[in-house]
CSV table of C-alpha atoms in Angstrom, one decimal:
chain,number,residue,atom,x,y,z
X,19,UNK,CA,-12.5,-13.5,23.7
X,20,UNK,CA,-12.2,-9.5,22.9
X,21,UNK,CA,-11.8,-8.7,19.2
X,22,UNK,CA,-10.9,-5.4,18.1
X,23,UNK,CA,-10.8,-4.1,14.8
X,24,UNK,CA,-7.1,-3.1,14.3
X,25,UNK,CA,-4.8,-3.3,12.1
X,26,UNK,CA,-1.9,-5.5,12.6
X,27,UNK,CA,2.2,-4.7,13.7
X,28,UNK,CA,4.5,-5.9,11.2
X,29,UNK,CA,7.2,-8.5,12.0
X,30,UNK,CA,10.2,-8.1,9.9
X,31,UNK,CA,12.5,-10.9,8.9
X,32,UNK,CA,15.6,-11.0,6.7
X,33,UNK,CA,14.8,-12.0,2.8
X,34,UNK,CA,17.3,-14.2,1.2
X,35,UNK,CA,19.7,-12.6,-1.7
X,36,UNK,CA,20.3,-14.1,-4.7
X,37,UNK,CA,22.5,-13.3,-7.5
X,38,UNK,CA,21.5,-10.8,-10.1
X,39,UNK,CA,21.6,-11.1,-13.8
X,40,UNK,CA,21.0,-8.4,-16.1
X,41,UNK,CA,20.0,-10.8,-18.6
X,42,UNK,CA,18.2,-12.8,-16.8
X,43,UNK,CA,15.1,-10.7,-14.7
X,44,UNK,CA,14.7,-13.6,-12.3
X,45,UNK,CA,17.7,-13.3,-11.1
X,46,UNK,CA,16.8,-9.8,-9.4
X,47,UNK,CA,13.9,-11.2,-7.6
X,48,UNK,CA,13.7,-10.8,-3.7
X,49,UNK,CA,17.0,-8.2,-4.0
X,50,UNK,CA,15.0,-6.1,-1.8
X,51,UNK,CA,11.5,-3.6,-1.9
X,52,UNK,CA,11.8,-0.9,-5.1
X,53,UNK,CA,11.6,2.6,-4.3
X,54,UNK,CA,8.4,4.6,-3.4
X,55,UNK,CA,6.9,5.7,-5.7
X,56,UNK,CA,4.1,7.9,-4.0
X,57,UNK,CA,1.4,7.2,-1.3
X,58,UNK,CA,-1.1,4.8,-2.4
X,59,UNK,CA,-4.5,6.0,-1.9
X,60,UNK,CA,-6.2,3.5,0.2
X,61,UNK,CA,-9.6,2.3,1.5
X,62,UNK,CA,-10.3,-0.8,2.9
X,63,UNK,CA,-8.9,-3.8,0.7
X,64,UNK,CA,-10.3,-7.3,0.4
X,65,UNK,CA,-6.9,-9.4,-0.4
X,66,UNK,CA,-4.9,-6.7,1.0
X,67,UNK,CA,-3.2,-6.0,-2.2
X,68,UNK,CA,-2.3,-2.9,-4.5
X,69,UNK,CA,-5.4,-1.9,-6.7
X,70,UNK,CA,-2.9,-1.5,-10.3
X,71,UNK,CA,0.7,-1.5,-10.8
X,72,UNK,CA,1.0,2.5,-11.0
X,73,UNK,CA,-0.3,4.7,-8.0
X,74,UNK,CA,-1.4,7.2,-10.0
X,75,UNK,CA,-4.3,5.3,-12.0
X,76,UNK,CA,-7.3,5.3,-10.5
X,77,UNK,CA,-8.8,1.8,-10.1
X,78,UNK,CA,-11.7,0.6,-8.7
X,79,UNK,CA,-11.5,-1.0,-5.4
X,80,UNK,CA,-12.9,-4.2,-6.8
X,81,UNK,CA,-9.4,-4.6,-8.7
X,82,UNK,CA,-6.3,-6.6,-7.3
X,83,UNK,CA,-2.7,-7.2,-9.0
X,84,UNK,CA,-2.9,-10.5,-7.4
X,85,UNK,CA,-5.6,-12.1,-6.8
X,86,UNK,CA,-4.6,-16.0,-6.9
X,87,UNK,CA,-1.8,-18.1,-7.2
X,88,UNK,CA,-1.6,-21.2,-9.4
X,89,UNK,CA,-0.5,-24.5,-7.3
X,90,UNK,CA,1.3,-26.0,-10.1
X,91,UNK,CA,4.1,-25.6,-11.5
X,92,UNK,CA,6.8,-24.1,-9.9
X,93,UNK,CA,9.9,-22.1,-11.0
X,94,UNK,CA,13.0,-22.6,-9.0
X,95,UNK,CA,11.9,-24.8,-6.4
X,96,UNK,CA,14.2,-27.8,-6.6
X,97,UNK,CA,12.4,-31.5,-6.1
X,98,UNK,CA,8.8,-29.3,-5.9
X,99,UNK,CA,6.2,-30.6,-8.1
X,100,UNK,CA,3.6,-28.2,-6.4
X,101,UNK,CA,2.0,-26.3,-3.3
X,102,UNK,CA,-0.9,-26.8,-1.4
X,103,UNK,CA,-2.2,-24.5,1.4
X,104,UNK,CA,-2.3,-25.8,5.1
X,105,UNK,CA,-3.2,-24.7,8.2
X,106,UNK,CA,-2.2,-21.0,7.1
X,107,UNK,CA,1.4,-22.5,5.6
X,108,UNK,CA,2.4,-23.4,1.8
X,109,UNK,CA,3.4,-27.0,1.7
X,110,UNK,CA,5.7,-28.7,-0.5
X,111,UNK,CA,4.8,-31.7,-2.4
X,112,UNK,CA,6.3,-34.1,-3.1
X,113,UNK,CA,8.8,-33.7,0.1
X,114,UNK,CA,6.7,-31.1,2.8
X,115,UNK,CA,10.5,-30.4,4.0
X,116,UNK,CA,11.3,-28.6,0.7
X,117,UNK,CA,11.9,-25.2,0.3
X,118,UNK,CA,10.4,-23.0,-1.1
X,119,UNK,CA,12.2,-19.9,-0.5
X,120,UNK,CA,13.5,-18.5,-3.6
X,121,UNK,CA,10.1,-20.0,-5.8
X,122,UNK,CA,9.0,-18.5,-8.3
X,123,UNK,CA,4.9,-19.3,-8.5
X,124,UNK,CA,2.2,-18.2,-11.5
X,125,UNK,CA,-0.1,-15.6,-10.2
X,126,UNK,CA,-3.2,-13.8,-11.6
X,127,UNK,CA,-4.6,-10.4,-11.5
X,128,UNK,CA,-8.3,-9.3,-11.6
X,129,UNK,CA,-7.6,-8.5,-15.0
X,130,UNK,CA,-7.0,-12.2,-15.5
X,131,UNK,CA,-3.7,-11.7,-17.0
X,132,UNK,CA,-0.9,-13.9,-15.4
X,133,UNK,CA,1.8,-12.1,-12.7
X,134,UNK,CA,4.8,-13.8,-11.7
X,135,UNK,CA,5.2,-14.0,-7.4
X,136,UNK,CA,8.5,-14.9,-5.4
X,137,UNK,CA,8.6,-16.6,-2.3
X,138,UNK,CA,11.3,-14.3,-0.9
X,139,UNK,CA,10.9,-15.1,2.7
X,140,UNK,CA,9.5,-17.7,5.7
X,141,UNK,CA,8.7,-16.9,8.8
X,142,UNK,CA,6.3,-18.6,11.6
X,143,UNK,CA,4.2,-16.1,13.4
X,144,UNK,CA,5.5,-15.5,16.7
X,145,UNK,CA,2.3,-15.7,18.4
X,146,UNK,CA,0.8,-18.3,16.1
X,147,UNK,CA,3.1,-21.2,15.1
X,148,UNK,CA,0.0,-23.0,12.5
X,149,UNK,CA,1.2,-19.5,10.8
X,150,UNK,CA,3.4,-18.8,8.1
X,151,UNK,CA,4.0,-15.4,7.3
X,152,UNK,CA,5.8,-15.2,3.8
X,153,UNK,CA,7.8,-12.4,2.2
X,154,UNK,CA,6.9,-12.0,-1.6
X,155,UNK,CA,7.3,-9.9,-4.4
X,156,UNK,CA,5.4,-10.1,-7.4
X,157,UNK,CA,6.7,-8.6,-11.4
X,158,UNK,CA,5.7,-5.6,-12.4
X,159,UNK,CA,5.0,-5.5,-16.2
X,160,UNK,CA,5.3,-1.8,-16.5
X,161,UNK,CA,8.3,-1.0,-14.1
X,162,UNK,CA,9.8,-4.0,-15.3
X,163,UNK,CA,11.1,-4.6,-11.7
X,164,UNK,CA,10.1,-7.0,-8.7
X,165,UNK,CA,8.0,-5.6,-6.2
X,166,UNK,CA,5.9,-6.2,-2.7
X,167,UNK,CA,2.1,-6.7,-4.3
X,168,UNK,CA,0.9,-6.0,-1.0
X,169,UNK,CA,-0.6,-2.5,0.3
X,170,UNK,CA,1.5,-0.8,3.0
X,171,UNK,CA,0.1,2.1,5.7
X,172,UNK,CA,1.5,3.7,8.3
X,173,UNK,CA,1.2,1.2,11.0
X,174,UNK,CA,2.5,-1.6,8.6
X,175,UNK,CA,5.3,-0.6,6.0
X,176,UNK,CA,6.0,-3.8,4.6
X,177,UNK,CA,3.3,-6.4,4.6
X,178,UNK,CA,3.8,-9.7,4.4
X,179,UNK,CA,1.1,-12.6,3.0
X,180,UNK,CA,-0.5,-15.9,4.4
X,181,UNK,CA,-1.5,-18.7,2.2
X,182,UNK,CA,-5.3,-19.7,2.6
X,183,UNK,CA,-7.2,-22.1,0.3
X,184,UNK,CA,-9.7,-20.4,-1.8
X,185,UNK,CA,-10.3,-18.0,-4.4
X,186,UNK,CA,-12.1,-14.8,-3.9
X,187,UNK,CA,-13.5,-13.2,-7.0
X,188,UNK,CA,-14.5,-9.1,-7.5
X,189,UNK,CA,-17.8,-9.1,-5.6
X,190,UNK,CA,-15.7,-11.1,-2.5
X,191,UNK,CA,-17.2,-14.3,-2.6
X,192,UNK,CA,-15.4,-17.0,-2.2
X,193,UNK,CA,-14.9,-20.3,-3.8
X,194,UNK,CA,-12.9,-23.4,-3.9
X,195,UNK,CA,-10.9,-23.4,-7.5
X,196,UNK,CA,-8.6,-26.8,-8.2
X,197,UNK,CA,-5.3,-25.7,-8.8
X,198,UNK,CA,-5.4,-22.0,-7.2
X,199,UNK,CA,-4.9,-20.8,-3.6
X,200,UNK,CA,-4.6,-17.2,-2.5
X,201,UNK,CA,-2.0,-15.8,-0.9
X,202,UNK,CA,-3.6,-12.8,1.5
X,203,UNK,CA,-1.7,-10.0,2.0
X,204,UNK,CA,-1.1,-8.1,6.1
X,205,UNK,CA,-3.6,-5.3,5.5
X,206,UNK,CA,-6.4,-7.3,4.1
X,207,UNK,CA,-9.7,-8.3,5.8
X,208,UNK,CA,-9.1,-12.1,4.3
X,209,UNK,CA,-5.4,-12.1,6.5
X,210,UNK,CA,-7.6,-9.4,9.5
X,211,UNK,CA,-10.4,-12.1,10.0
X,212,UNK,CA,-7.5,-15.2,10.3
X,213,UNK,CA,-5.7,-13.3,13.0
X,214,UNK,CA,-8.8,-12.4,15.0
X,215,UNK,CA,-9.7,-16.1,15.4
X,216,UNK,CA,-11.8,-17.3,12.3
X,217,UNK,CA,-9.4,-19.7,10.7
X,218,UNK,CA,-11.3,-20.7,7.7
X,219,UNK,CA,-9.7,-24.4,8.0
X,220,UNK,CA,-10.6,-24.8,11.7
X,221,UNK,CA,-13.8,-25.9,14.1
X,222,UNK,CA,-15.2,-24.8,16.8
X,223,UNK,CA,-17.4,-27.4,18.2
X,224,UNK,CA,-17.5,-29.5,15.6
X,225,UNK,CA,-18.5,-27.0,13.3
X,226,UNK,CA,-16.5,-24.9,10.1
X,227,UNK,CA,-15.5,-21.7,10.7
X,228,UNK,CA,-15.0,-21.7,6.9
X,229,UNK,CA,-18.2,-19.4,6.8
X,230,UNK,CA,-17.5,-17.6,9.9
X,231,UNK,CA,-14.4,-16.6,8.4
X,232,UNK,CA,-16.2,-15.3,4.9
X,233,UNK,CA,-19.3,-13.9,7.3
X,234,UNK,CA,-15.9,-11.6,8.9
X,235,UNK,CA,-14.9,-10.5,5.3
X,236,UNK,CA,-17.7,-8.5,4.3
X,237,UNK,CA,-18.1,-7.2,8.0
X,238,UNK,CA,-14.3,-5.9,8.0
X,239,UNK,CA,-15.1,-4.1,4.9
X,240,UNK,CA,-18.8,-3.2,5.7
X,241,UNK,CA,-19.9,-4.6,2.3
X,242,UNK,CA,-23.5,-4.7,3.1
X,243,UNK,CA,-24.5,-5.7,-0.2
X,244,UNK,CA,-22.3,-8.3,-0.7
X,245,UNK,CA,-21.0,-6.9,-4.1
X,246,UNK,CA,-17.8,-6.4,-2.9
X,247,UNK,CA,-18.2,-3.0,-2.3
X,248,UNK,CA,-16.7,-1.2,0.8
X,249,UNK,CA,-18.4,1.2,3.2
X,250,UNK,CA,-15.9,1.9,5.8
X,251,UNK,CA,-12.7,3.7,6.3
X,252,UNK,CA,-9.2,2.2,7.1
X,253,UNK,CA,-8.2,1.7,10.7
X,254,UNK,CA,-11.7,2.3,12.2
X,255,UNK,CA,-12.5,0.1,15.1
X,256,UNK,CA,-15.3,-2.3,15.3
X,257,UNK,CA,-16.6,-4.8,18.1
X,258,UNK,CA,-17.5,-7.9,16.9
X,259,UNK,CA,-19.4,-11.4,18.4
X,260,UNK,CA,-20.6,-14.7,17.2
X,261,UNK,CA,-22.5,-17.4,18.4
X,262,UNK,CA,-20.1,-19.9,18.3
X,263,UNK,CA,-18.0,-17.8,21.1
X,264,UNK,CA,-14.7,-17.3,18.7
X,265,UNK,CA,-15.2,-14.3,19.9
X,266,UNK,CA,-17.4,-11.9,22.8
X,267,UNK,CA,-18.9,-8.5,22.6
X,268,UNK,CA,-16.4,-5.9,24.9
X,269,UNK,CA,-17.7,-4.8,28.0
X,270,UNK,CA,-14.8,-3.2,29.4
X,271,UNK,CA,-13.2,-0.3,28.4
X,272,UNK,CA,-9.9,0.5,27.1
X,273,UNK,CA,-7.6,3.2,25.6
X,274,UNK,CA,-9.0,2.2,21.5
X,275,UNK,CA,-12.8,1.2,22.6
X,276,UNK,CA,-15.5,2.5,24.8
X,277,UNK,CA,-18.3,0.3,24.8
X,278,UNK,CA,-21.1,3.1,25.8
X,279,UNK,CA,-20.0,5.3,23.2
X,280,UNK,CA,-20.6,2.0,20.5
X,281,UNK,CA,-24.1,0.9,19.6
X,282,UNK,CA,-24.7,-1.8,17.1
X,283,UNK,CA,-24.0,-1.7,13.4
X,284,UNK,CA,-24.9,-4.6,11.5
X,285,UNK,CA,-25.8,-8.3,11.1
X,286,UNK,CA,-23.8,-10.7,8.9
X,287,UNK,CA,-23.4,-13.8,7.0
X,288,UNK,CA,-21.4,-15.0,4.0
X,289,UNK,CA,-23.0,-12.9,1.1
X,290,UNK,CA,-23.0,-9.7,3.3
X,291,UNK,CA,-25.7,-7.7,6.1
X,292,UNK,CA,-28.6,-10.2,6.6
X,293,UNK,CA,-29.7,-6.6,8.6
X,294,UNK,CA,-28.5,-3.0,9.1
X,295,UNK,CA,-29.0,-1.0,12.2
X,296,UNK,CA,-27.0,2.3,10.8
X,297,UNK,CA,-23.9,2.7,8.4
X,298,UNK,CA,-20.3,2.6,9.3
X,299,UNK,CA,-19.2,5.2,7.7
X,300,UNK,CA,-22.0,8.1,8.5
X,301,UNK,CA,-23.5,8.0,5.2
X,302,UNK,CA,-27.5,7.2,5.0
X,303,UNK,CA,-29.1,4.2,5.0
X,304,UNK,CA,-31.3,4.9,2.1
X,305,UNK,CA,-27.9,5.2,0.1
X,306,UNK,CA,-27.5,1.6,0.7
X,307,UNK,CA,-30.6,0.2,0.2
X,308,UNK,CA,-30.3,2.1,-3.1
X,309,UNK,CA,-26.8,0.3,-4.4
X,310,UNK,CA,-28.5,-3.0,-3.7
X,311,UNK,CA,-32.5,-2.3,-4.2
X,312,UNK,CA,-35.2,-5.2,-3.2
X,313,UNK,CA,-31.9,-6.8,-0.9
X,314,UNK,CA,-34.0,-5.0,2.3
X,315,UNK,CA,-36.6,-4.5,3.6
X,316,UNK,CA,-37.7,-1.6,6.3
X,317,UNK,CA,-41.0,-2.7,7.8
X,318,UNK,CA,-40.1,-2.5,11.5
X,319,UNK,CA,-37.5,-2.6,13.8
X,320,UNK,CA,-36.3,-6.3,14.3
X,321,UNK,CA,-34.9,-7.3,17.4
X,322,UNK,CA,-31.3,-9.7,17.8
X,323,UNK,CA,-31.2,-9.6,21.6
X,324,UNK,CA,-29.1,-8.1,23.8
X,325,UNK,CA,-29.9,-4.7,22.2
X,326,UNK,CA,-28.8,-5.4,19.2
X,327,UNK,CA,-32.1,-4.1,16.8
X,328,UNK,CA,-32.0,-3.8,13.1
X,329,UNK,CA,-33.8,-1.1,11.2
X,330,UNK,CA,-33.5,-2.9,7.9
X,331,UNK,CA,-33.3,-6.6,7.4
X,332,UNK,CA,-32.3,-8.8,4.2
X,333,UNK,CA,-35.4,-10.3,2.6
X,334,UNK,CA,-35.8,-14.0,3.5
X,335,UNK,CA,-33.2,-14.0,6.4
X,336,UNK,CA,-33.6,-15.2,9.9
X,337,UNK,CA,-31.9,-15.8,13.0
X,338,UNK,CA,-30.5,-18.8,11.6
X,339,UNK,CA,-28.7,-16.9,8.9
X,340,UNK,CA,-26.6,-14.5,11.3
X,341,UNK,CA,-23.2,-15.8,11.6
X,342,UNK,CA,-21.5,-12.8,12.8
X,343,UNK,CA,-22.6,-9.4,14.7
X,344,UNK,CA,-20.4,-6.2,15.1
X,345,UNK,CA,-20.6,-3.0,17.2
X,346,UNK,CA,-19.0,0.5,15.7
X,347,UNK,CA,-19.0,4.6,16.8
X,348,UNK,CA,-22.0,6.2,15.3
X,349,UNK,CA,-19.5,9.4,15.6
X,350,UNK,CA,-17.5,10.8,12.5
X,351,UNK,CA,-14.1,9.2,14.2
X,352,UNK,CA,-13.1,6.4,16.4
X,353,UNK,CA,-10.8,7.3,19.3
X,354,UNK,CA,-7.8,5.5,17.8
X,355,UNK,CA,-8.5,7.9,14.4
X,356,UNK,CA,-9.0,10.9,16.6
X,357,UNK,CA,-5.3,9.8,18.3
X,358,UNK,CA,-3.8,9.9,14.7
């Protein structure tokens, strides 16, 4: 199956209105997105979410508004004791028919401090109904008014968010907390690698693509370290093939990708490159094995098959430990950028 790396077309769906009290600021959530207040500056984002609250601070890209969401309790959800995630959908317990549009859940920042999130909308995705694609908004403490936490472009003006078990912490690993879930917003690689086939919660031939899924997280990003830092810029197009066959290296061309202009990138697994033929973004290789020294080693080329040949490898890795392999353009611009 082809995978490209693009970002994905918003659907819109109506959000829910619900009487406002100036007394009361619950009452104004999911009334509708607050104004613009500037383009946010943007690189490639793990949970898909703003970096701080206002645009003009500069944050590192390490930080989120939202980077979890508490299961328990609930505000405003009638006969809802909790949520748990499922198959890419929030589920209701006690009663999975519930609700929950109009919830009010307890969210946290990577500054640990708590955020409030509403559930303003509910939508299957039209192309995937084990989907749910749900509208929130999230309080801002300094604008005192509800918001969209998640980061908008061009192509996608107002994201939505899918709800995926897990936590993922600043350096973008990921874990399994009790009692949290994260809810991963449209332009993040967490929501990208979902809707390109590796559904942390599925198998593919009996084995977890919970890895696979991770292994596609630092690859979107081109977090060779695995630190959580990002070398890549946003909308650039990869190719990208596993060994389980989710999905196949392009041999065809099309209008976004030319395979003889691509030649291969990088390695991965779970905790980042396991080897590096070149960087993404043009800068060198040395600079890399600089941010994460004695993570690589350079004694010889190392061959993958099928041409894919590594110029630095991760110390103690093997063929066992590549879960995931991607092709990019060694060229300043991709033709989808240069179309821009």
């Amino acid at each position: 199956m082809k995978s490209l790396l693009a970002t994905l077309c918003c659907l819109l769906f109506s959000t829910p209105v619900l009487a406002a009290s100036p007394a009361d600021p619950y009452a104004s959530r999911c009334q509708g997105s607050t104004p613009e207040r500037g383009k946010w500056p943007q690189g490639t984002a793990l949970w898909g979410t703003k970096q701080a609250w206002n645009p003009k601070r500069k944050s590192d890209e390490r930080n989120s508004v939202l980077v979890s969401i508490n299961s328990a309790p609930l505000r405003f959800a009638t006969g809802v004791e909790s949520v748990r995630p499922e198959g890419g959908r929030l589920v209701a317990v006690p009663s999975a028919s519930a609700s929950l549009v109009g919830a009010v859940l307890q969210g946290t920042g990577s500054n640990g401090k708590p955020v409030d999130v509403a559930i303003c909308g509910a939508e299957p995705a039209h192309d995937d109904p084990e989907l749910i694609w749900y509208r929130i908004q999230a309080w801002n403490p300094e604008t005192k008014e509800w918001e969209n936490p998640c980061l908008d472009d061009e192509l996608v003006q107002d994201p939505r968010a899918l709800a995926v078990q897990g936590v993922w912490d600043a350096s973008g690993a990921r874990k399994d907390t009790p009692g949290k879930l994260t809810l991963a917003c449209e332009n993040g690689a967490i929501t990208k690698c979902i809707r390109w086939g590796y559904k942390p919660w599925a198998q593919r031939d009996g084995k977890s693509l919970t890895d696979l899924h991770q292994a596609c997280t630092r690859m979107a990003r081109a977090d060779y370290c695995g630190n959580g830092r990002s070398h890549t810029r946003e909308h650039t197009i990869i190719d990208m093939y596993d060994e389980l066959g989710v999905s196949s290296r392009t041999t065809e061309a099309s209008a976004t990708w030319d395979p003889a202009k691509a030649s291969f990138e990088a390695a991965w697994a779970p905790d980042g490159a396991t080897c590096l033929a070149r960087t993404r973004d043009g800068r060198e290789l040395t600079s890399i094995l600089r941010e994460c020294p004695d993570r690589f080693r350079t004694t010889g080329a190392v061959e993958l098959g099928e041409g894919d040949r590594c110029n630095a490898q991760r110390k103690g890795s093997n063929s066992r430990s590549v879960f995931l392999r991607n092709r990019s353009y060694a060229s300043e611009q991709s033709p989808l950028e240069q179309a821009q």
